[in-house]
mmCIF file of C-alpha atoms in Angstrom:
data_model
loop_
_atom_site.group_PDB
_atom_site.id
_atom_site.type_symbol
_atom_site.label_atom_id
_atom_site.label_comp_id
_atom_site.label_asym_id
_atom_site.label_seq_id
_atom_site.Cartn_x
_atom_site.Cartn_y
_atom_site.Cartn_z
ATOM 1 C CA UNK A 1 8.970 28.421 3.976
ATOM 2 C CA UNK A 2 11.331 26.273 1.899
ATOM 3 C CA UNK A 3 11.628 26.043 -1.873
ATOM 4 C CA UNK A 4 10.809 22.325 -1.986
ATOM 5 C CA UNK A 5 11.033 19.028 -0.123
ATOM 6 C CA UNK A 6 11.043 15.406 -1.278
ATOM 7 C CA UNK A 7 9.852 12.252 0.453
ATOM 8 C CA UNK A 8 10.253 8.589 -0.500
ATOM 9 C CA UNK A 9 7.434 6.183 0.327
ATOM 10 C CA UNK A 10 7.787 2.441 -0.273
ATOM 11 C CA UNK A 11 5.222 0.607 -2.344
ATOM 12 C CA UNK A 12 2.928 -1.706 -0.414
ATOM 13 C CA UNK A 13 1.395 -5.017 -1.462
ATOM 14 C CA UNK A 14 -1.460 -6.291 0.698
ATOM 15 C CA UNK A 15 -1.723 -10.072 0.804
ATOM 16 C CA UNK A 16 -4.976 -10.236 2.795
ATOM 17 C CA UNK A 17 -7.223 -7.910 4.775
ATOM 18 C CA UNK A 18 -10.524 -7.399 6.542
ATOM 19 C CA UNK A 19 -12.440 -4.126 6.212
ATOM 20 C CA UNK A 20 -13.434 -2.125 9.291
ATOM 21 C CA UNK A 21 -15.486 0.992 8.460
ATOM 22 C CA UNK A 22 -16.102 3.818 10.900
ATOM 23 C CA UNK A 23 -17.716 7.248 10.637
ATOM 24 C CA UNK A 24 -14.388 8.706 11.783
ATOM 25 C CA UNK A 25 -11.888 8.084 8.934
ATOM 26 C CA UNK A 26 -8.965 8.123 11.371
ATOM 27 C CA UNK A 27 -10.533 5.100 13.115
ATOM 28 C CA UNK A 28 -11.648 3.258 9.965
ATOM 29 C CA UNK A 29 -9.228 0.957 8.211
ATOM 30 C CA UNK A 30 -8.270 -2.672 7.855
ATOM 31 C CA UNK A 31 -6.578 -5.546 9.589
ATOM 32 C CA UNK A 32 -4.228 -7.636 7.477
ATOM 33 C CA UNK A 33 -0.721 -8.303 6.269
ATOM 34 C CA UNK A 34 1.502 -7.086 3.468
ATOM 35 C CA UNK A 35 4.957 -6.309 2.137
ATOM 36 C CA UNK A 36 6.537 -2.886 1.666
ATOM 37 C CA UNK A 37 8.788 -2.606 -1.378
ATOM 38 C CA UNK A 38 12.021 -0.882 -2.333
ATOM 39 C CA UNK A 39 10.117 0.104 -5.483
ATOM 40 C CA UNK A 40 8.079 3.068 -4.321
ATOM 41 C CA UNK A 41 7.075 6.660 -4.968
ATOM 42 C CA UNK A 42 9.218 9.791 -4.715
ATOM 43 C CA UNK A 43 7.105 12.864 -4.010
ATOM 44 C CA UNK A 44 8.348 16.442 -4.335
ATOM 45 C CA UNK A 45 6.282 19.360 -3.051
ATOM 46 C CA UNK A 46 6.883 23.041 -3.786
ATOM 47 C CA UNK A 47 4.777 26.154 -3.051
ATOM 48 C CA UNK A 48 2.257 27.216 -5.694
ATOM 49 C CA UNK A 49 -0.714 29.551 -6.017
ATOM 50 C CA UNK A 50 -2.980 26.604 -6.834
ATOM 51 C CA UNK A 51 -2.664 22.868 -6.375
ATOM 52 C CA UNK A 52 -1.522 20.668 -9.243
ATOM 53 C CA UNK A 53 -0.584 16.986 -9.123
ATOM 54 C CA UNK A 54 1.847 15.356 -11.562
ATOM 55 C CA UNK A 55 2.679 11.638 -11.753
ATOM 56 C CA UNK A 56 5.520 10.536 -14.038
ATOM 57 C CA UNK A 57 5.280 13.763 -16.010
ATOM 58 C CA UNK A 58 1.515 13.689 -16.564
ATOM 59 C CA UNK A 59 -1.180 15.745 -14.781
ATOM 60 C CA UNK A 60 -3.426 13.494 -12.690
ATOM 61 C CA UNK A 61 -6.224 13.743 -10.152
ATOM 62 C CA UNK A 62 -5.409 11.895 -6.921
ATOM 63 C CA UNK A 63 -8.135 12.870 -4.457
ATOM 64 C CA UNK A 64 -6.195 11.892 -1.296
ATOM 65 C CA UNK A 65 -3.342 14.240 -2.272
ATOM 66 C CA UNK A 66 -5.684 17.208 -2.517
ATOM 67 C CA UNK A 67 -7.369 16.244 0.749
ATOM 68 C CA UNK A 68 -3.988 16.149 2.518
ATOM 69 C CA UNK A 69 -3.086 19.619 1.252
ATOM 70 C CA UNK A 70 -6.502 20.943 2.295
ATOM 71 C CA UNK A 71 -5.999 19.498 5.775
ATOM 72 C CA UNK A 72 -2.624 21.252 5.996
ATOM 73 C CA UNK A 73 -4.233 24.405 4.545
ATOM 74 C CA UNK A 74 -1.704 24.876 1.750
ATOM 75 C CA UNK A 75 -1.769 24.921 -2.077
ATOM 76 C CA UNK A 76 1.201 23.226 -3.741
ATOM 77 C CA UNK A 77 2.655 21.658 -6.836
ATOM 78 C CA UNK A 78 3.055 17.935 -6.155
ATOM 79 C CA UNK A 79 5.282 16.007 -8.536
ATOM 80 C CA UNK A 80 5.688 12.261 -8.086
ATOM 81 C CA UNK A 81 7.795 9.643 -9.822
ATOM 82 C CA UNK A 82 7.279 5.908 -9.510
ATOM 83 C CA UNK A 83 8.241 2.631 -11.133
ATOM 84 C CA UNK A 84 4.956 1.169 -9.884
ATOM 85 C CA UNK A 85 1.723 1.164 -11.912
ATOM 86 C CA UNK A 86 -1.312 3.013 -10.541
ATOM 87 C CA UNK A 87 -4.373 0.926 -9.666
ATOM 88 C CA UNK A 88 -2.525 -2.396 -9.676
ATOM 89 C CA UNK A 89 -2.321 -3.090 -5.942
ATOM 90 C CA UNK A 90 0.891 -1.258 -4.953
ATOM 91 C CA UNK A 91 -0.550 1.519 -2.788
ATOM 92 C CA UNK A 92 0.532 4.310 -5.133
ATOM 93 C CA UNK A 93 -2.264 6.680 -4.097
ATOM 94 C CA UNK A 94 -1.488 6.048 -0.428
ATOM 95 C CA UNK A 95 2.198 6.651 -1.083
ATOM 96 C CA UNK A 96 1.433 9.918 -2.839
ATOM 97 C CA UNK A 97 -0.812 11.037 0.027
ATOM 98 C CA UNK A 98 1.775 10.162 2.684
ATOM 99 C CA UNK A 99 4.683 11.595 0.703
ATOM 100 C CA UNK A 100 2.717 14.801 0.160
ATOM 101 C CA UNK A 101 1.999 15.061 3.892
ATOM 102 C CA UNK A 102 5.657 14.628 4.859
ATOM 103 C CA UNK A 103 7.021 16.955 2.172
ATOM 104 C CA UNK A 104 4.371 19.666 2.569
ATOM 105 C CA UNK A 105 4.887 19.698 6.330
ATOM 106 C CA UNK A 106 8.575 20.373 5.675
ATOM 107 C CA UNK A 107 8.102 22.995 2.956
ATOM 108 C CA UNK A 108 5.409 24.986 4.729
ATOM 109 C CA UNK A 109 6.772 24.417 8.238
ATOM 110 C CA UNK A 110 3.418 23.149 9.537
ATOM 111 C CA UNK A 111 5.088 21.557 12.590
ATOM 112 C CA UNK A 112 2.977 18.397 12.570
ATOM 113 C CA UNK A 113 4.341 15.215 14.165
ATOM 114 C CA UNK A 114 4.950 12.032 12.190
ATOM 115 C CA UNK A 115 1.845 10.361 13.628
ATOM 116 C CA UNK A 116 -0.275 13.424 12.866
ATOM 117 C CA UNK A 117 0.866 13.369 9.237
ATOM 118 C CA UNK A 118 0.239 9.629 8.906
ATOM 119 C CA UNK A 119 -3.256 10.156 10.361
ATOM 120 C CA UNK A 120 -3.994 12.925 7.847
ATOM 121 C CA UNK A 121 -2.872 10.784 4.899
ATOM 122 C CA UNK A 122 -4.680 7.678 6.190
ATOM 123 C CA UNK A 123 -7.943 9.596 6.640
ATOM 124 C CA UNK A 124 -7.607 11.059 3.134
ATOM 125 C CA UNK A 125 -7.246 7.565 1.650
ATOM 126 C CA UNK A 126 -10.233 6.233 3.578
ATOM 127 C CA UNK A 127 -12.422 9.187 2.560
ATOM 128 C CA UNK A 128 -11.512 8.694 -1.098
ATOM 129 C CA UNK A 129 -12.207 4.950 -0.957
ATOM 130 C CA UNK A 130 -8.793 4.227 -2.452
ATOM 131 C CA UNK A 131 -7.334 2.274 0.468
ATOM 132 C CA UNK A 132 -7.761 1.197 4.074
ATOM 133 C CA UNK A 133 -4.335 0.122 5.283
ATOM 134 C CA UNK A 134 -1.623 1.128 2.820
ATOM 135 C CA UNK A 135 -0.645 4.394 4.515
ATOM 136 C CA UNK A 136 -0.027 2.986 8.000
ATOM 137 C CA UNK A 137 1.920 0.078 6.495
ATOM 138 C CA UNK A 138 4.016 2.395 4.311
ATOM 139 C CA UNK A 139 4.805 4.554 7.322
ATOM 140 C CA UNK A 140 6.171 1.510 9.179
ATOM 141 C CA UNK A 141 7.937 -0.397 6.382
ATOM 142 C CA UNK A 142 9.162 -3.995 6.465
ATOM 143 C CA UNK A 143 6.514 -6.730 6.420
ATOM 144 C CA UNK A 144 3.795 -5.147 8.550
ATOM 145 C CA UNK A 145 0.947 -6.982 10.241
ATOM 146 C CA UNK A 146 -2.018 -4.698 10.905
ATOM 147 C CA UNK A 147 -3.541 -6.096 14.106
ATOM 148 C CA UNK A 148 -6.035 -3.275 14.645
ATOM 149 C CA UNK A 149 -7.464 -0.836 12.087
ATOM 150 C CA UNK A 150 -7.195 2.930 11.875
ATOM 151 C CA UNK A 151 -4.563 5.614 12.073
ATOM 152 C CA UNK A 152 -1.678 5.826 14.566
ATOM 153 C CA UNK A 153 -3.795 6.972 17.518
ATOM 154 C CA UNK A 154 -5.893 3.786 17.530
ATOM 155 C CA UNK A 155 -4.215 1.072 15.451
ATOM 156 C CA UNK A 156 -1.817 -1.674 16.464
ATOM 157 C CA UNK A 157 0.982 -2.961 14.233
ATOM 158 C CA UNK A 158 3.398 -5.863 14.382
ATOM 159 C CA UNK A 159 5.645 -7.321 11.664
ATOM 160 C CA UNK A 160 7.212 -10.449 10.230
ATOM 161 C CA UNK A 161 10.952 -10.130 11.018
ATOM 162 C CA UNK A 162 12.330 -11.048 7.584
ATOM 163 C CA UNK A 163 13.481 -9.693 4.232
ATOM 164 C CA UNK A 164 13.144 -11.128 0.727
ATOM 165 C CA UNK A 165 13.643 -10.568 -2.961
ATOM 166 C CA UNK A 166 10.234 -9.855 -4.527
ATOM 167 C CA UNK A 167 9.134 -10.349 -8.124
ATOM 168 C CA UNK A 168 5.878 -9.026 -9.550
ATOM 169 C CA UNK A 169 3.928 -8.911 -12.799
ATOM 170 C CA UNK A 170 1.037 -6.459 -13.252
ATOM 171 C CA UNK A 171 -1.518 -7.637 -15.810
ATOM 172 C CA UNK A 172 -4.031 -4.831 -15.324
ATOM 173 C CA UNK A 173 -6.040 -2.724 -12.909
ATOM 174 C CA UNK A 174 -8.843 -3.459 -10.460
ATOM 175 C CA UNK A 175 -10.927 -0.775 -8.751
ATOM 176 C CA UNK A 176 -10.243 -0.681 -5.023
ATOM 177 C CA UNK A 177 -13.168 1.719 -4.555
ATOM 178 C CA UNK A 178 -15.589 -0.672 -6.286
ATOM 179 C CA UNK A 179 -14.514 -3.641 -4.152
ATOM 180 C CA UNK A 180 -14.657 -1.672 -0.893
ATOM 181 C CA UNK A 181 -18.054 -0.207 -1.801
ATOM 182 C CA UNK A 182 -19.511 -3.697 -2.313
ATOM 183 C CA UNK A 183 -20.340 -6.514 0.092
ATOM 184 C CA UNK A 184 -17.209 -7.145 2.156
ATOM 185 C CA UNK A 185 -18.529 -9.526 4.846
ATOM 186 C CA UNK A 186 -17.253 -12.704 3.165
ATOM 187 C CA UNK A 187 -13.941 -11.061 2.319
ATOM 188 C CA UNK A 188 -13.517 -9.852 5.893
ATOM 189 C CA UNK A 189 -14.214 -13.290 7.375
ATOM 190 C CA UNK A 190 -11.478 -14.745 5.180
ATOM 191 C CA UNK A 191 -9.164 -11.893 6.160
ATOM 192 C CA UNK A 192 -9.712 -12.413 9.884
ATOM 193 C CA UNK A 193 -8.958 -16.136 9.527
ATOM 194 C CA UNK A 194 -5.753 -15.327 7.619
ATOM 195 C CA UNK A 195 -4.657 -12.846 10.269
ATOM 196 C CA UNK A 196 -5.206 -15.347 13.103
ATOM 197 C CA UNK A 197 -3.061 -17.893 11.286
ATOM 198 C CA UNK A 198 -0.242 -15.406 10.600
ATOM 199 C CA UNK A 199 -0.204 -14.214 14.210
ATOM 200 C CA UNK A 200 0.295 -17.843 15.274
ATOM 201 C CA UNK A 201 3.178 -18.276 12.801
ATOM 202 C CA UNK A 202 4.663 -14.891 11.753
ATOM 203 C CA UNK A 203 6.853 -16.114 8.876
ATOM 204 C CA UNK A 204 7.077 -15.208 5.202
ATOM 205 C CA UNK A 205 6.030 -18.722 4.185
ATOM 206 C CA UNK A 206 2.909 -18.515 6.340
ATOM 207 C CA UNK A 207 2.154 -15.023 4.996
ATOM 208 C CA UNK A 208 2.241 -16.309 1.419
ATOM 209 C CA UNK A 209 0.146 -19.387 2.250
ATOM 210 C CA UNK A 210 -2.629 -17.442 3.985
ATOM 211 C CA UNK A 211 -2.563 -14.728 1.297
ATOM 212 C CA UNK A 212 -3.072 -17.290 -1.442
ATOM 213 C CA UNK A 213 -5.939 -18.920 0.468
ATOM 214 C CA UNK A 214 -7.507 -15.526 1.148
ATOM 215 C CA UNK A 215 -7.486 -14.603 -2.550
ATOM 216 C CA UNK A 216 -9.393 -17.816 -3.354
ATOM 217 C CA UNK A 217 -11.885 -17.570 -0.482
ATOM 218 C CA UNK A 218 -12.595 -13.891 -1.132
ATOM 219 C CA UNK A 219 -13.264 -14.774 -4.807
ATOM 220 C CA UNK A 220 -10.996 -12.010 -6.100
ATOM 221 C CA UNK A 221 -8.879 -14.077 -8.508
ATOM 222 C CA UNK A 222 -9.243 -13.492 -12.239
ATOM 223 C CA UNK A 223 -8.457 -16.433 -14.565
ATOM 224 C CA UNK A 224 -5.096 -14.846 -15.425
ATOM 225 C CA UNK A 225 -4.125 -14.453 -11.779
ATOM 226 C CA UNK A 226 -5.278 -17.940 -10.873
ATOM 227 C CA UNK A 227 -3.309 -19.625 -13.660
ATOM 228 C CA UNK A 228 -0.141 -17.609 -12.951
ATOM 229 C CA UNK A 229 -0.212 -18.346 -9.221
ATOM 230 C CA UNK A 230 -0.816 -22.029 -9.991
ATOM 231 C CA UNK A 231 2.200 -22.127 -12.320
ATOM 232 C CA UNK A 232 4.467 -20.708 -9.623
ATOM 233 C CA UNK A 233 3.058 -22.977 -6.918
ATOM 234 C CA UNK A 234 3.408 -26.119 -9.025
ATOM 235 C CA UNK A 235 7.077 -25.265 -9.638
ATOM 236 C CA UNK A 236 7.694 -25.054 -5.890
ATOM 237 C CA UNK A 237 7.492 -21.262 -5.607
ATOM 238 C CA UNK A 238 5.393 -18.940 -3.476
ATOM 239 C CA UNK A 239 3.043 -16.455 -5.165
ATOM 240 C CA UNK A 240 -0.220 -14.653 -4.532
ATOM 241 C CA UNK A 241 -2.382 -11.728 -5.645
ATOM 242 C CA UNK A 242 -1.747 -8.089 -4.733
ATOM 243 C CA UNK A 243 -4.830 -6.550 -3.114
ATOM 244 C CA UNK A 244 -6.410 -4.929 -4.998
ATOM 245 C CA UNK A 245 -4.992 -5.196 -8.490
ATOM 246 C CA UNK A 246 -4.576 -7.708 -11.266
ATOM 247 C CA UNK A 247 -1.029 -8.338 -10.086
ATOM 248 C CA UNK A 248 0.871 -11.446 -9.018
ATOM 249 C CA UNK A 249 3.786 -11.119 -6.602
ATOM 250 C CA UNK A 250 6.202 -13.879 -5.643
ATOM 251 C CA UNK A 251 9.086 -14.500 -3.279
ATOM 252 C CA UNK A 252 12.593 -15.045 -4.609
ATOM 253 C CA UNK A 253 12.615 -16.067 -8.268
ATOM 254 C CA UNK A 254 9.139 -17.603 -8.309
ATOM 255 C CA UNK A 255 7.896 -15.811 -11.438
ATOM 256 C CA UNK A 256 11.111 -15.803 -13.447
ATOM 257 C CA UNK A 257 11.538 -19.541 -12.778
ATOM 258 C CA UNK A 258 8.373 -20.247 -14.777
ATOM 259 C CA UNK A 259 9.204 -17.991 -17.707
ATOM 260 C CA UNK A 260 7.856 -14.562 -16.816
ATOM 261 C CA UNK A 261 9.894 -11.365 -17.085
ATOM 262 C CA UNK A 262 8.930 -9.746 -13.784
ATOM 263 C CA UNK A 263 9.898 -6.505 -12.151
ATOM 264 C CA UNK A 264 12.308 -7.196 -9.296
ATOM 265 C CA UNK A 265 12.803 -5.442 -5.957
ATOM 266 C CA UNK A 266 13.127 -6.311 -2.278
ATOM 267 C CA UNK A 267 11.120 -5.791 0.847
ATOM 268 C CA UNK A 268 11.872 -2.319 2.203
ATOM 269 C CA UNK A 269 13.615 -2.270 5.598
ATOM 270 C CA UNK A 270 11.969 0.934 6.831
ATOM 271 C CA UNK A 271 9.030 3.244 6.240
ATOM 272 C CA UNK A 272 8.502 6.573 4.514
ATOM 273 C CA UNK A 273 11.297 9.136 4.871
ATOM 274 C CA UNK A 274 12.157 12.688 3.899
ATOM 275 C CA UNK A 275 15.133 12.757 1.548
#
């Protein structure tokens, strides 16, 4: 047993998706496309007599983190730091689950493979209703395209071969669990159409175009998001909504060009790693 281990997991912004439930959480998930970010979550795990979870210095309940530790049969202190807001469409809970899996495996010498750990974290997210595709995307990095849903044993991933500066502004939170618990048929039809288009033309420009159309067709845009995206688009930029949060993300300098003071990062070149 080691004293502690730390993992870094990139943030993940989903541009569009379709939901694919299954009784087996390792097979459930989503198809879709997104961006992983150099802004992410650093997760440190150390042995403890009982499990506690800390995010940016404050105690917090993140169900997927506890589920991961239960699956690995260990109690631990999990301390995470992130520049990203929780509940705003950046995959923070998925990052904490995946980072916990990687770091706990190292600390407690559980001898699980990378795919096994990704599957554990993915299943924990699905069971909690906090995400369907963040974990597998964060494990891969880059600009992943989720062609088939589920964990590593059943899914299929591709990617847009590009990098970009990313700007984002988070206006507030949306409940992923509430959206996923509701009627998702219309949303999923729009997501499947977006995926087909991106597969035909796997470029960043196409990704942004289909993401923006998806947000409209899925009827997820709030007035604030709609007006902000319109401002960027009218100025010649590319912007869309982060699924699922009241957040606008843009390529290049799209948000700063129209007067916002956004957070700035880049697409992340690789997936989650132990530090």
